[in-house]
Structures are given as C-alpha cells and as structure tokens.
Amino acid sequence: MAGAAEVRRRIYVWEFPVRLSHWVNVLAITVLSVTGLYIGTPFLYPVSDTAFTMGWMRFLHLTAGYLFLMMVALRVYWSFAGNKYSNWRVFVPRSKSQVRDLKEVTNYYLFKRSTPPYDEGHTACAAFAYFLLFLIFLFQIFSGFALFNNNSHTAVHFILGGWLARLINIKTIRFWHHMLMYPIWAFVIVHIYLSLLMDSSGKNGLLGSIFGGYKFMAGRG
Amino acid sequence: MGEGKDLRDSSPTVYQALRQRGVSRRDFMKFCSLMAATLALPASFAPKIAEALEKAKRPSLVWLEFQDCCGNTESFLRASNPTVVDIVLDVLSVDYHETIMAPAGKDAEKSLQDVVKNQKGKYICVVEGAIPTRDGGVYCCVGGRAAIDIAKEVCGNSLATIAMGACAWDGGIPSANPNPTGAVGVKDVISGVPIINLPGCPANVVNLTGTVVHYLTFGSLPLTDNNGAPLFGYGTRIHDACQRRAHYDAGRYVRQWGDEGHRNGWCLYYMGCKGPETYKNCPTALWNDRTSWPVGAGHNCIGCASPKFWDTMTPFYSRLASIPGFGVESTADKVGLGLAIATAAGVTAHAIARAGRKHIRHEDEEKTAKTEDK
C-alpha cells in the first residue's frame, strides 16, 4: 500500500501542439459527425422561406474538415519535432519494451493484473490505437477531399484527395467516408472510458494532463 | 486530318441539302444559334457556323450498332421538331444505319463496304453499343462477322469515331458486373483514330450534332476531358446547372414520391439524385424537343454519363449503398450505430466487471487481514 507521504514527480508530457490538436480535433470531429450525418441523410425540415440549411451544413463540414486537416498535419509535424512522448516511434510497438508494455496493459484491461503498468506517455496499447485512428483520419481526409473534388477541380483539391476518385469510384469512397465515422465514435467511447479508468487507477493526473500537459508519476525513475 | 470541305466533293453542301429539303433560312439560322449555344460559344459565332455549314460538304456517316438497345438511335431520331430532324439528318449524310436504312441484307452490307473502301479516312463512324471480347467476340455478330472485327475495320479506317452512349464509351450496361460477354467500349479496342466519347444512356443528339458541327466549322474535333468526352457537353456538373439547386442549398427535399415537396419541385438529393457527381449538359441542352429533362420531370439523375454507371451509380434511389451480405433491411447507418452501441455496451460491461472484481478483491483482502489478525 502506498503511503500518505508518497513522492510524485511532475513531468511535462503533452506539449502545447499535442493538446491543441487534441482539443481542436474534438471540436472538429463533433462538428464533422453532426454535419456529415445531415449531408448524408438530411434530417432537418426547414420551415423558413429563406433557409440555407444544406448550405450552412456544408460550410461547417468543409470548414471543420480544413481545421481537422490542419490539426492532423500539425500532429504529424509534431511527431518529428516534439518531445519523446509525442514522437512517431511510440505509435507502432516494435521494441521489446513496447511489446511487453502492450501485453501488460492488455493484461490489466483483462483483469489479469490489478494495477496498470508504469507509463509516462501513452501506453503501448493506446499509442497503437492512435496509430490505427490516424490511418482512419488519413482516409477521411483524402476521401473527404475526393468527394469535394466534384465541386472544386483545383490542383490543391486534387492533391488532397481528387486522385483517390481516379482510383476508386465515388460511390465506394462515399460509403467508406460515411462508415469510418462509426469506428471513430467507437474509439471516442473507449477512449473516454479508458481515460477515466487509467486516471482513477493510475492516480497520476492523466485526465488533467490533456488540459495542462503535466502528469504526476510515482515510482520508477 | 483534312478540312471539312474535302470530305465528299460530289455531294451538295450542308446548306444546299437543307434548302432542297425545304428548310427555311430562318430555321437554318435557328439551328446555327442552337449549335453555338451547345458548343458554349458566344452568339456571335452563329453566323460563323452558318458560313461554315454553307460551304461544308456533308460528311459521310456510318452508324454501327453492337450490344445496344437502340436507345441512342431513338435519341438521334428524336432530335427535335421535324425541321431540325431534317437538319440533323442532312448535316450528316447517313450512309449506313441498320435501324433506319432502307436496304437490308447483302445490299446493306455492301453500302457499308462501299463507304469504307471509297471514302477511307474521310467518313465519320458512330458506334452505338458495347463490343464483346470474350470467346473471340461471338456474343455479337452482324452479317456473320463479330462486332470486334467490324469495329476494327470500320472505325479503324474512319476520319474519326464517335462512341455514342454509355455502352460504346466504356461498355455501359453489357459490361456491368459480372460482364458475362467481356463487353468493352470502343476506346478499349480501337486505336490510331481520334475517338470522341459521348457518355450517357442515351447520349443527347445535340452533343453528336455539336461535335460534327464543331468539326465542320473549325476543322478540328472539340476539346475533351479525361474521359475523351467533349468539354462543351460534359464539362459542367448537372448539380451546378440544376433548376432545383436552390432547394438543395435551402435543405428542401423530396422525401417520398408524390409528397408535398415533390409536388413543389423540391430537390431530389434525398431520393438518391446523382446530379452532384455527374457531368453532362442535360439541364441546359434538355431532351425531347428541348422541353424537359429527367430532373425537370421530377425524377432524380441516375448518373448515366458516369463511368461504369450501372455498377457505380446504383442504388439509383439512395444516397448511400447498403452493405452486401447483411440483408436488404440493414443499411450502413444501422450497422455503424450497432458498432457504436456494441462498443458502449462493451465498455459498460468492462466497468461493471471491474467493479465486481474490485469488490471481490476487497473482500479477499479483508479475509486475509482477518486471518492475519488471528
């Protein structure tokens, strides 16, 4: 049992660009989901004669899409420029210690051990989930701009996704652009739950760290 | 490629032919204005087109039909009101067309052979229908010859070949999955001659006439997009020229056939309209004597001018494809929501299981403590 006088170290884990991209993406994904659902199946019935419902929905969807693109780009940049916790190397379990961590965290989730293993940054499990999420994000960006390429045939939009429409037909792109929203929702649910879980069991200020950037670690080091 | 006037020296010019048929100067000028508008040229080009057609010899045209439904021929014959049909049929000297020509059998085939032999490299070939390639092309034979052989000979010796309609362009409906006959479009088997594609099911005759008039006026074929379709007819998106577009932006949609929105002419997007991803001049060129077009008549666009439309634009009456293998009733959204709900349930189950185990562990610790006390 940890004593009352336990010493905890204050570690700056999440730098500003990481926290910024996290929270802007929370906003962007929320807006993209709601407006995207409307664009897929217009569920509102306008009553006013001057309504511009689809116009606004598409405006918000596109604006949030650009914002999302910027934040994903920022996060990619920061995985090369940022500290060791945000580095690209942490996202794919390759080293022995990463594989061990992956196993231990999974064991903790499966009730095979009573406390979570020691992780200052992402657990290997979380990092890998973020990597898969990143792949979905990439597809959503390319497919989104592939669909938008029908409205705008500029070189920029071709690079951002128009090329995809040359490889795959629009129907398939739209289908997956729509469907991959649901795994993102599923991710969000698991992400929030596990954040709460790891915050309460790790007692390391994990929830607060995504606001302030600091974690409070006990033991090792 | 030669000038239009070199095409057939013995024949009268386009204008002379029209006068012989009793077409008035006024109707001729109206036709030239229509062509200028179709080709997206300023009105000032109408006299230039007229001047060119007055001098131009009528190009010989042969019309081949392969795996087709005759829909493009129907479209061709519905060119417009009777005078304009005359104009279209006289701008083009149709020397061979299985559906509308008088001769049959050997005589008909001879007229085709005559054109190919006597006017090599000078005639225009229009192809309607896909060309089967499987098993040596036996699935479509005309006069005992496989379509692919006829196409290679007739298209290969033409001045230019016009693939009219979705089937001749990229295989269309005969090439839809699983494509039992190995059907392909003209561009897939013919090389060495200019090919103009006129996608659509059927293609609008105004784009065929426009292509020919463009050639007679300017001595060159029109600019094309990456599908080989003329930009004047296929450069704009249906959605952008749609008469119902304002309803789309406003969010006013037809929700059910015959509902209030449908009666008020609202947007057909909700019903699965493919106008937002289809490029053709239907909203401006119109159909049936330039009176209406599918969306104008209250039916959504099915994207028939899009590549492989039978495979890529279905389901025609829904925005989103349904998931194969999940049964008819399961839509993509139901599966997606199911995933989200299952995840939430899984997370809840985990939380409950964890709380339960904590409780057990707590009891265990208490028991151990009590044992130690003893």
Coordinates of C-alpha atoms in Angstrom, one line a residue:
Chain A
M1 CA 0.0 0.0 0.0
A2 CA 1.3 3.4 -1.0
G3 CA 1.9 5.6 2.0
A4 CA 0.4 9.1 2.5
A5 CA 3.8 10.7 2.1
E6 CA 4.4 9.2 -1.3
V7 CA 6.6 11.4 -3.6
R8 CA 5.4 12.0 -7.1
R9 CA 7.3 13.6 -9.9
R10 CA 5.8 16.3 -12.1
I11 CA 6.5 15.5 -15.7
Y12 CA 5.6 17.8 -18.7
V13 CA 4.3 15.1 -21.1
W14 CA 1.9 16.7 -23.5
E15 CA 3.3 19.8 -25.2
F16 CA 1.0 22.6 -26.4
P17 CA 0.7 21.5 -30.1
V18 CA -0.4 18.0 -28.9
R19 CA -3.0 19.4 -26.6
L20 CA -4.1 21.9 -29.2
S21 CA -4.6 19.3 -31.9
H22 CA -6.4 17.1 -29.4
W23 CA -9.0 19.6 -28.4
V24 CA -9.5 21.2 -31.8
N25 CA -10.0 17.7 -33.2
V26 CA -12.6 17.0 -30.5
L27 CA -14.5 20.1 -31.8
A28 CA -13.9 19.3 -35.4
I29 CA -14.9 15.6 -35.2
T30 CA -18.1 16.6 -33.3
V31 CA -19.0 19.2 -36.0
L32 CA -18.0 16.8 -38.8
S33 CA -20.1 14.0 -37.4
V34 CA -23.2 16.0 -37.0
T35 CA -23.0 18.0 -40.3
G36 CA -21.8 14.8 -42.1
L37 CA -24.8 12.9 -40.9
Y38 CA -27.0 15.7 -42.2
I39 CA -25.3 15.8 -45.6
G40 CA -25.7 12.0 -45.9
T41 CA -29.3 12.0 -44.8
P42 CA -30.8 15.5 -44.5
F43 CA -32.8 15.0 -41.3
L44 CA -33.9 18.6 -40.7
Y45 CA -37.1 20.0 -42.3
P46 CA -36.6 23.8 -43.0
V47 CA -39.6 25.9 -42.2
S48 CA -38.4 29.4 -43.2
D49 CA -38.5 30.6 -46.8
T50 CA -35.0 31.9 -46.5
A51 CA -33.5 28.7 -45.1
F52 CA -30.0 27.8 -46.2
T53 CA -29.7 24.6 -44.2
M54 CA -27.7 22.4 -46.5
G55 CA -25.5 25.4 -47.4
W56 CA -24.6 26.0 -43.8
M57 CA -24.1 22.3 -43.1
R58 CA -21.7 22.0 -46.0
F59 CA -20.0 25.2 -45.0
L60 CA -19.5 23.9 -41.5
H61 CA -18.5 20.5 -42.7
L62 CA -15.9 21.9 -45.0
T63 CA -14.5 24.4 -42.6
A64 CA -14.3 21.8 -39.9
G65 CA -12.7 19.5 -42.5
Y66 CA -10.0 22.1 -43.2
L67 CA -9.4 22.6 -39.5
F68 CA -9.2 18.9 -39.0
L69 CA -6.6 18.6 -41.8
M70 CA -4.5 21.4 -40.3
M71 CA -4.6 19.7 -36.9
V72 CA -3.7 16.3 -38.2
A73 CA -0.8 17.9 -40.2
L74 CA 0.3 19.7 -37.1
R75 CA 0.3 16.5 -35.1
V76 CA 2.3 14.7 -37.8
Y77 CA 4.8 17.5 -37.8
W78 CA 5.0 17.4 -34.0
S79 CA 5.7 13.6 -34.1
F80 CA 9.0 14.6 -35.6
A81 CA 9.6 18.0 -33.8
G82 CA 8.1 17.3 -30.4
N83 CA 9.3 15.5 -27.2
K84 CA 9.8 11.8 -26.8
Y85 CA 6.2 11.2 -25.7
S86 CA 4.8 12.6 -28.9
N87 CA 7.4 11.1 -31.2
W88 CA 6.3 8.9 -34.1
R89 CA 8.3 6.0 -32.8
V90 CA 5.9 5.4 -29.9
F91 CA 2.9 4.6 -32.1
V92 CA 3.9 1.3 -33.5
P93 CA 5.0 -1.4 -31.0
R94 CA 8.4 -2.5 -32.3
S95 CA 10.8 -2.6 -29.4
K96 CA 10.8 -5.3 -26.8
S97 CA 9.8 -2.9 -24.0
Q98 CA 6.9 -1.7 -26.2
V99 CA 5.7 -5.2 -26.9
R100 CA 5.9 -6.0 -23.2
D101 CA 4.0 -2.9 -22.3
L102 CA 1.4 -3.8 -24.8
K103 CA 1.0 -7.2 -23.2
E104 CA 0.9 -5.8 -19.6
V105 CA -1.6 -3.1 -20.4
T106 CA -3.8 -5.7 -22.2
N107 CA -3.5 -7.9 -19.1
Y108 CA -4.6 -5.1 -16.9
Y109 CA -7.7 -4.5 -19.2
L110 CA -8.4 -8.2 -19.0
F111 CA -8.2 -8.2 -15.2
K112 CA -5.1 -10.3 -15.2
R113 CA -3.2 -7.7 -13.1
S114 CA -4.6 -5.4 -10.6
T115 CA -2.7 -2.2 -11.4
P116 CA -1.7 -0.6 -14.7
P117 CA 1.9 -0.8 -15.7
Y118 CA 4.1 2.3 -15.4
D119 CA 3.8 4.6 -18.5
E120 CA 4.8 8.2 -18.6
G121 CA 3.4 8.9 -22.0
H122 CA 1.0 6.8 -24.0
T123 CA 0.7 3.1 -23.1
A124 CA 1.8 0.9 -25.9
C125 CA -1.8 -0.1 -26.3
A126 CA -3.1 3.4 -26.5
A127 CA -0.4 4.5 -28.9
F128 CA -1.2 1.7 -31.3
A129 CA -4.9 2.5 -31.2
Y130 CA -4.0 6.2 -32.0
F131 CA -1.9 4.9 -34.9
L132 CA -4.9 3.0 -36.3
L133 CA -7.1 6.1 -35.7
F134 CA -4.5 8.1 -37.6
L135 CA -4.9 5.8 -40.6
I136 CA -8.7 6.3 -40.4
F137 CA -8.1 10.1 -40.2
L138 CA -5.9 10.0 -43.3
F139 CA -8.6 8.1 -45.2
Q140 CA -11.3 10.5 -44.0
I141 CA -9.2 13.5 -45.2
F142 CA -8.4 12.0 -48.6
S143 CA -11.9 10.6 -49.2
G144 CA -13.5 13.9 -48.0
F145 CA -11.5 15.9 -50.5
A146 CA -12.1 13.3 -53.2
L147 CA -15.8 13.9 -52.7
F148 CA -15.3 17.7 -52.6
N149 CA -13.3 17.4 -55.8
N150 CA -16.6 17.2 -57.6
N151 CA -17.2 20.8 -56.5
S152 CA -13.8 22.2 -57.0
H153 CA -11.3 20.9 -59.6
T154 CA -8.3 22.8 -58.4
A155 CA -4.8 21.3 -58.2
V156 CA -4.8 21.6 -54.4
H157 CA -8.0 19.6 -54.1
F158 CA -6.6 17.0 -56.5
I159 CA -3.6 16.5 -54.3
L160 CA -5.7 16.5 -51.1
G161 CA -8.0 13.7 -52.4
G162 CA -9.0 14.1 -56.1
W163 CA -6.5 11.5 -57.0
L164 CA -8.4 8.9 -55.0
A165 CA -11.5 9.5 -57.1
R166 CA -9.4 8.4 -60.1
L167 CA -8.6 5.1 -58.4
I168 CA -11.9 4.3 -56.6
N169 CA -15.4 5.2 -57.7
I170 CA -17.3 7.9 -55.9
K171 CA -19.9 5.6 -54.5
T172 CA -17.3 3.4 -52.7
I173 CA -15.5 6.5 -51.5
R174 CA -18.7 8.0 -50.1
F175 CA -19.7 4.7 -48.5
W176 CA -16.4 4.4 -46.6
H177 CA -16.2 8.1 -45.8
H178 CA -19.5 7.6 -44.1
M179 CA -18.9 4.2 -42.5
L180 CA -15.5 5.1 -41.0
M181 CA -17.2 7.7 -38.9
Y182 CA -18.6 4.9 -36.7
P183 CA -15.2 3.4 -35.7
I184 CA -14.2 6.9 -34.7
W185 CA -17.3 7.1 -32.5
A186 CA -16.4 3.7 -31.0
F187 CA -12.9 4.9 -30.4
V188 CA -14.2 8.0 -28.6
I189 CA -16.3 5.9 -26.3
V190 CA -13.4 3.5 -25.4
H191 CA -11.0 6.5 -25.2
I192 CA -13.1 8.4 -22.7
Y193 CA -13.8 5.2 -20.6
L194 CA -10.1 4.2 -20.5
S195 CA -9.0 7.7 -19.7
L196 CA -11.3 7.7 -16.7
L197 CA -10.2 4.2 -15.8
M198 CA -6.5 5.0 -16.1
D199 CA -6.9 8.3 -14.3
S200 CA -8.6 6.7 -11.3
S201 CA -6.3 3.6 -11.1
G202 CA -3.0 5.3 -12.0
K203 CA -3.7 8.3 -9.8
N204 CA -1.3 10.2 -12.0
G205 CA -3.5 13.2 -13.1
L206 CA -4.0 11.6 -16.5
L207 CA -7.2 13.4 -17.2
G208 CA -5.8 16.8 -16.2
S209 CA -2.7 16.2 -18.3
I210 CA -4.6 16.8 -21.6
F211 CA -5.5 20.2 -20.3
G212 CA -2.3 21.3 -18.5
G213 CA 0.2 18.9 -20.0
Y214 CA 1.6 17.6 -16.7
K215 CA 1.4 14.1 -15.3
F216 CA 2.3 13.2 -11.7
M217 CA 4.2 9.9 -11.7
A218 CA 5.0 7.7 -8.7
G219 CA 7.8 5.1 -8.6
R220 CA 10.4 4.3 -11.2
G221 CA 12.9 6.9 -12.3
Chain B
M1 CA -7.0 15.4 -90.7
G2 CA -8.4 17.2 -93.7
E3 CA -10.7 20.2 -93.9
G4 CA -14.4 19.6 -93.7
K5 CA -14.9 20.7 -97.3
D6 CA -12.7 17.9 -98.6
L7 CA -15.0 15.2 -97.3
R8 CA -17.2 14.4 -100.3
D9 CA -16.8 16.5 -103.3
S10 CA -19.7 15.1 -105.3
S11 CA -22.4 15.9 -102.6
P12 CA -24.1 19.2 -102.1
T13 CA -23.1 21.4 -99.2
V14 CA -24.9 21.2 -95.9
Y15 CA -26.9 24.3 -96.7
Q16 CA -27.8 23.2 -100.2
A17 CA -29.1 19.9 -98.9
L18 CA -31.2 21.7 -96.4
R19 CA -32.7 24.1 -99.0
Q20 CA -33.5 21.1 -101.1
R21 CA -35.4 19.6 -98.2
G22 CA -37.3 22.8 -97.8
V23 CA -35.7 24.1 -94.6
S24 CA -36.1 27.8 -94.4
R25 CA -33.2 30.2 -93.9
R26 CA -34.7 31.2 -90.7
D27 CA -34.8 27.6 -89.4
F28 CA -31.2 27.1 -90.6
M29 CA -30.1 30.2 -88.6
K30 CA -32.0 29.0 -85.5
F31 CA -30.2 25.7 -85.8
C32 CA -26.8 27.5 -86.1
S33 CA -27.7 29.5 -82.9
L34 CA -28.6 26.3 -81.1
M35 CA -25.3 24.8 -82.1
A36 CA -23.4 27.9 -81.0
A37 CA -25.1 27.7 -77.6
T38 CA -24.5 24.0 -77.3
L39 CA -20.8 24.5 -78.0
A40 CA -20.7 27.2 -75.3
L41 CA -19.8 29.8 -77.9
P42 CA -20.9 33.4 -77.9
A43 CA -24.0 34.2 -80.0
S44 CA -21.7 36.0 -82.5
F45 CA -20.5 32.6 -83.6
A46 CA -23.8 31.6 -85.0
P47 CA -23.2 33.4 -88.3
K48 CA -19.7 31.9 -88.5
I49 CA -21.2 28.4 -88.0
A50 CA -23.7 29.3 -90.7
E51 CA -21.0 30.4 -93.1
A52 CA -19.0 27.2 -92.4
L53 CA -22.1 25.0 -93.0
E54 CA -23.0 26.8 -96.2
K55 CA -19.6 25.8 -97.6
A56 CA -19.0 22.5 -96.0
K57 CA -19.7 19.2 -97.8
R58 CA -21.8 16.8 -95.7
P59 CA -19.6 14.3 -94.1
S60 CA -20.5 10.7 -94.8
L61 CA -21.5 8.9 -91.6
V62 CA -21.9 5.3 -90.8
W63 CA -23.7 4.2 -87.7
L64 CA -22.8 0.8 -86.2
E65 CA -24.9 -1.0 -83.7
F66 CA -23.4 -3.6 -81.4
Q67 CA -24.5 -4.7 -77.9
D68 CA -27.1 -1.9 -77.6
C69 CA -30.8 -1.3 -77.0
C70 CA -31.1 1.2 -79.9
G71 CA -31.6 3.9 -77.3
N72 CA -29.1 6.2 -78.9
T73 CA -30.8 5.8 -82.2
E74 CA -34.1 6.7 -80.6
S75 CA -32.4 9.7 -79.1
F76 CA -31.0 10.6 -82.5
L77 CA -34.4 10.3 -84.2
R78 CA -36.0 12.5 -81.5
A79 CA -33.5 15.2 -82.5
S80 CA -36.1 17.9 -82.2
N81 CA -39.1 19.2 -84.1
P82 CA -39.4 17.9 -87.7
T83 CA -37.4 20.6 -89.4
V84 CA -34.4 20.1 -87.0
V85 CA -34.6 16.4 -87.6
D86 CA -34.2 17.2 -91.3
I87 CA -31.3 19.5 -90.4
V88 CA -29.5 16.9 -88.3
L89 CA -30.1 14.1 -90.9
D90 CA -28.8 16.5 -93.6
V91 CA -25.8 17.8 -91.8
L92 CA -24.9 14.2 -91.6
S93 CA -25.1 12.1 -94.7
V94 CA -26.1 8.9 -93.0
D95 CA -24.9 6.2 -95.5
Y96 CA -25.4 3.2 -93.2
H97 CA -27.6 2.8 -90.2
E98 CA -29.1 -0.7 -89.6
T99 CA -32.2 0.6 -87.9
I100 CA -33.3 3.3 -90.3
M101 CA -31.8 2.5 -93.7
A102 CA -34.0 1.1 -96.5
P103 CA -31.7 -1.7 -97.8
A104 CA -31.3 -5.0 -96.0
G105 CA -29.1 -8.0 -96.0
K106 CA -26.3 -8.1 -98.6
D107 CA -27.2 -4.7 -100.1
A108 CA -26.9 -3.1 -96.8
E109 CA -23.6 -4.6 -96.0
K110 CA -22.4 -3.5 -99.5
S111 CA -23.2 0.1 -98.8
L112 CA -21.1 -0.1 -95.6
Q113 CA -18.2 -1.7 -97.6
D114 CA -18.5 1.0 -100.3
V115 CA -18.1 3.7 -97.7
V116 CA -15.1 2.0 -96.1
K117 CA -13.5 1.4 -99.5
N118 CA -14.3 4.6 -101.4
Q119 CA -14.0 7.1 -98.5
K120 CA -11.2 5.6 -96.5
G121 CA -10.2 8.1 -93.8
K122 CA -12.9 10.6 -94.8
Y123 CA -16.1 9.3 -93.1
I124 CA -17.3 9.6 -89.6
C125 CA -18.2 6.4 -87.8
V126 CA -20.7 6.5 -85.0
V127 CA -20.8 3.4 -82.7
E128 CA -23.7 2.5 -80.5
G129 CA -23.4 -0.4 -78.1
A130 CA -20.6 -2.3 -76.4
I131 CA -18.2 -4.7 -78.1
P132 CA -17.9 -8.2 -76.6
T133 CA -14.4 -9.6 -76.4
R134 CA -14.9 -12.9 -74.7
D135 CA -14.7 -16.1 -76.8
G136 CA -13.5 -14.3 -79.9
G137 CA -16.3 -11.8 -79.7
V138 CA -19.0 -14.4 -80.7
Y139 CA -21.6 -12.7 -78.5
C140 CA -22.4 -10.0 -81.0
C141 CA -22.3 -10.7 -84.7
V142 CA -23.7 -8.7 -87.6
G143 CA -23.9 -10.2 -91.1
G144 CA -21.9 -13.2 -89.8
R145 CA -19.0 -11.1 -88.6
A146 CA -18.0 -10.4 -85.0
A147 CA -18.6 -6.9 -83.7
I148 CA -14.9 -6.5 -82.8
D149 CA -13.8 -7.3 -86.4
I150 CA -16.4 -4.9 -87.9
A151 CA -15.3 -2.2 -85.4
K152 CA -11.7 -2.6 -86.2
E153 CA -12.2 -2.3 -89.9
V154 CA -14.9 0.4 -90.0
C155 CA -13.7 2.5 -87.1
G156 CA -10.0 1.9 -88.0
N157 CA -10.5 3.4 -91.4
S158 CA -12.6 6.4 -90.3
L159 CA -11.7 10.0 -90.1
A160 CA -12.9 10.0 -86.5
T161 CA -15.1 7.6 -84.5
I162 CA -17.8 8.8 -82.2
A163 CA -18.7 6.4 -79.4
M164 CA -22.3 7.3 -78.7
G165 CA -23.8 6.4 -75.4
A166 CA -22.6 4.7 -72.3
C167 CA -22.1 1.2 -73.9
A168 CA -19.9 2.4 -76.7
W169 CA -18.0 4.6 -74.4
D170 CA -16.9 2.2 -71.6
G171 CA -19.0 -0.9 -72.0
G172 CA -22.0 0.5 -70.2
I173 CA -24.8 -1.9 -69.2
P174 CA -23.4 -5.0 -71.1
S175 CA -20.2 -4.6 -69.2
A176 CA -21.9 -4.3 -65.8
N177 CA -20.8 -6.8 -63.2
P178 CA -20.3 -9.8 -63.9
N179 CA -19.9 -8.8 -67.5
P180 CA -20.5 -12.3 -69.0
T181 CA -19.6 -11.3 -72.6
G182 CA -16.4 -9.4 -71.7
A183 CA -18.0 -6.3 -73.1
V184 CA -15.8 -3.2 -73.5
G185 CA -16.1 0.3 -75.1
V186 CA -14.8 1.4 -78.4
K187 CA -11.8 3.1 -76.9
D188 CA -10.6 -0.2 -75.5
V189 CA -10.3 -2.0 -78.8
I190 CA -9.7 0.8 -81.4
S191 CA -6.5 2.8 -81.6
G192 CA -5.0 5.1 -84.2
V193 CA -8.1 7.1 -85.0
P194 CA -9.5 10.1 -83.0
I195 CA -12.3 8.9 -80.7
I196 CA -14.9 11.2 -79.3
N197 CA -16.9 9.7 -76.4
L198 CA -20.4 10.8 -75.8
P199 CA -21.3 9.2 -72.4
G200 CA -24.9 8.9 -71.3
C201 CA -27.7 6.4 -71.5
P202 CA -28.6 7.6 -74.1
A203 CA -26.3 10.4 -75.2
N204 CA -28.1 13.6 -76.2
V205 CA -28.2 14.0 -80.0
V206 CA -27.3 17.7 -79.6
N207 CA -23.9 16.7 -78.5
L208 CA -23.4 14.4 -81.5
T209 CA -24.5 17.2 -83.9
G210 CA -22.4 19.7 -81.9
T211 CA -19.3 17.5 -82.3
V212 CA -19.8 17.3 -86.1
V213 CA -20.7 21.0 -86.4
H214 CA -17.6 21.9 -84.4
Y215 CA -15.6 19.8 -86.9
L216 CA -17.2 21.4 -89.9
T217 CA -16.8 24.9 -88.5
F218 CA -13.3 24.8 -87.1
G219 CA -11.8 21.8 -88.9
S220 CA -10.9 20.1 -85.6
L221 CA -12.6 17.9 -83.1
P222 CA -13.8 19.6 -79.9
L223 CA -11.6 19.6 -76.7
T224 CA -12.2 16.7 -74.5
D225 CA -12.0 15.8 -70.8
N226 CA -10.1 12.9 -69.3
N227 CA -13.0 10.6 -70.4
G228 CA -12.5 11.7 -74.0
A229 CA -15.9 13.4 -73.9
P230 CA -16.3 16.9 -75.4
L231 CA -16.0 19.6 -72.8
F232 CA -18.8 21.6 -74.2
G233 CA -21.3 18.8 -73.4
Y234 CA -19.6 17.2 -70.4
G235 CA -17.6 20.0 -68.7
T236 CA -20.3 21.1 -66.3
R237 CA -21.8 19.3 -63.4
I238 CA -25.5 18.6 -63.5
H239 CA -25.9 19.8 -59.9
D240 CA -24.4 23.2 -60.8
A241 CA -26.8 23.9 -63.6
C242 CA -29.8 22.2 -62.0
Q243 CA -33.1 24.1 -61.8
R244 CA -33.7 22.6 -58.3
R245 CA -30.3 23.6 -56.9
A246 CA -31.7 26.4 -54.7
H247 CA -33.9 23.8 -52.9
Y248 CA -30.8 21.7 -52.3
D249 CA -28.9 24.6 -50.6
A250 CA -32.0 25.5 -48.7
G251 CA -32.5 22.0 -47.4
R252 CA -35.9 21.4 -49.1
Y253 CA -36.0 17.8 -50.2
V254 CA -38.5 15.4 -51.7
R255 CA -38.8 12.7 -49.0
Q256 CA -41.2 10.5 -50.8
W257 CA -42.5 10.2 -54.3
G258 CA -45.6 12.4 -54.6
D259 CA -45.2 14.2 -51.3
E260 CA -45.7 17.9 -50.9
G261 CA -42.0 18.6 -51.7
H262 CA -42.3 16.5 -54.9
R263 CA -45.3 18.4 -56.0
N264 CA -43.5 21.7 -55.2
G265 CA -40.5 20.8 -57.3
W266 CA -38.0 20.5 -54.4
C267 CA -34.6 18.9 -54.6
L268 CA -34.3 15.1 -55.4
Y269 CA -31.0 14.7 -53.5
Y270 CA -32.6 12.8 -50.6
M271 CA -34.2 10.4 -53.2
G272 CA -30.7 9.5 -54.4
C273 CA -30.0 12.0 -57.1
K274 CA -26.6 11.6 -58.7
G275 CA -26.5 15.1 -60.1
P276 CA -23.8 16.1 -57.6
E277 CA -21.3 13.8 -59.2
T278 CA -22.4 13.7 -62.9
Y279 CA -21.1 15.8 -65.7
K280 CA -23.4 16.5 -68.6
N281 CA -25.3 19.3 -70.2
C282 CA -28.8 17.8 -69.6
P283 CA -30.1 20.8 -67.6
T284 CA -29.2 23.2 -70.4
A285 CA -29.4 21.1 -73.6
L286 CA -32.6 19.4 -72.4
W287 CA -34.4 16.5 -74.1
N288 CA -37.4 15.7 -76.2
D289 CA -37.6 18.7 -78.4
R290 CA -35.8 20.7 -75.7
T291 CA -38.9 20.6 -73.5
S292 CA -37.6 18.9 -70.3
W293 CA -35.1 16.5 -68.7
P294 CA -35.3 13.8 -66.0
V295 CA -34.8 16.1 -63.0
G296 CA -37.1 18.7 -64.5
A297 CA -39.7 16.0 -64.9
G298 CA -39.4 15.0 -61.2
H299 CA -37.1 12.0 -61.4
N300 CA -33.6 12.0 -59.9
C301 CA -30.5 11.8 -62.0
I302 CA -29.1 8.3 -62.2
G303 CA -25.6 9.4 -63.3
C304 CA -25.8 7.6 -66.6
A305 CA -22.9 9.7 -68.0
S306 CA -20.6 8.5 -65.2
P307 CA -18.0 5.7 -65.7
K308 CA -19.5 2.2 -65.3
F309 CA -22.7 3.8 -64.2
W310 CA -24.6 0.6 -63.7
D311 CA -22.1 -0.6 -61.1
T312 CA -21.0 2.8 -59.6
M313 CA -24.3 4.8 -59.5
T314 CA -26.5 2.1 -58.1
P315 CA -28.6 2.1 -55.9
F316 CA -30.3 4.8 -58.0
Y317 CA -32.8 5.7 -55.3
S318 CA -30.5 6.1 -52.3
R319 CA -27.6 8.3 -51.3
L320 CA -25.6 5.5 -49.6
A321 CA -25.0 2.0 -50.8
S322 CA -26.3 -0.8 -48.5
I323 CA -23.9 -3.3 -47.1
P324 CA -23.9 -6.6 -49.1
G325 CA -24.3 -9.7 -47.0
F326 CA -26.3 -8.0 -44.2
G327 CA -29.7 -8.5 -45.7
V328 CA -31.8 -5.9 -47.5
E329 CA -33.0 -4.1 -44.4
S330 CA -29.6 -3.5 -42.9
T331 CA -28.4 -0.1 -44.0
A332 CA -24.9 1.3 -43.5
D333 CA -26.1 3.6 -40.7
K334 CA -27.7 0.7 -38.8
V335 CA -24.5 -1.3 -38.9
G336 CA -22.5 1.8 -37.9
L337 CA -24.8 2.7 -35.0
G338 CA -24.7 -1.0 -33.9
L339 CA -21.0 -0.8 -33.7
A340 CA -21.1 2.3 -31.6
I341 CA -23.8 0.8 -29.3
A342 CA -21.9 -2.5 -29.0
T343 CA -18.8 -0.6 -28.0
A344 CA -20.6 1.4 -25.4
A345 CA -22.1 -1.9 -24.1
G346 CA -18.6 -3.5 -24.0
V347 CA -17.2 -0.5 -22.1
T348 CA -20.1 -0.7 -19.6
A349 CA -19.6 -4.4 -19.2
H350 CA -15.9 -3.9 -18.5
A351 CA -16.7 -1.2 -15.9
I352 CA -19.2 -3.5 -14.2
A353 CA -16.8 -6.5 -14.3
R354 CA -14.0 -4.3 -12.9
A355 CA -16.2 -3.0 -10.1
G356 CA -17.3 -6.6 -9.3
R357 CA -13.7 -7.8 -9.2
K358 CA -12.6 -4.9 -7.0
H359 CA -15.4 -5.8 -4.6
I360 CA -14.2 -9.5 -4.5
R361 CA -10.6 -8.4 -4.2
H362 CA -11.6 -6.1 -1.3
E363 CA -13.4 -9.0 0.4
D364 CA -10.4 -11.2 -0.1
E365 CA -8.1 -8.5 1.4
E366 CA -10.5 -8.2 4.4
K367 CA -10.4 -12.0 4.8
T368 CA -6.6 -12.1 4.6
A369 CA -6.4 -9.2 7.1
K370 CA -8.8 -11.1 9.5
T371 CA -6.7 -14.3 9.1
E372 CA -3.5 -12.3 9.9
D373 CA -5.2 -10.8 12.9
K374 CA -5.9 -14.2 14.3

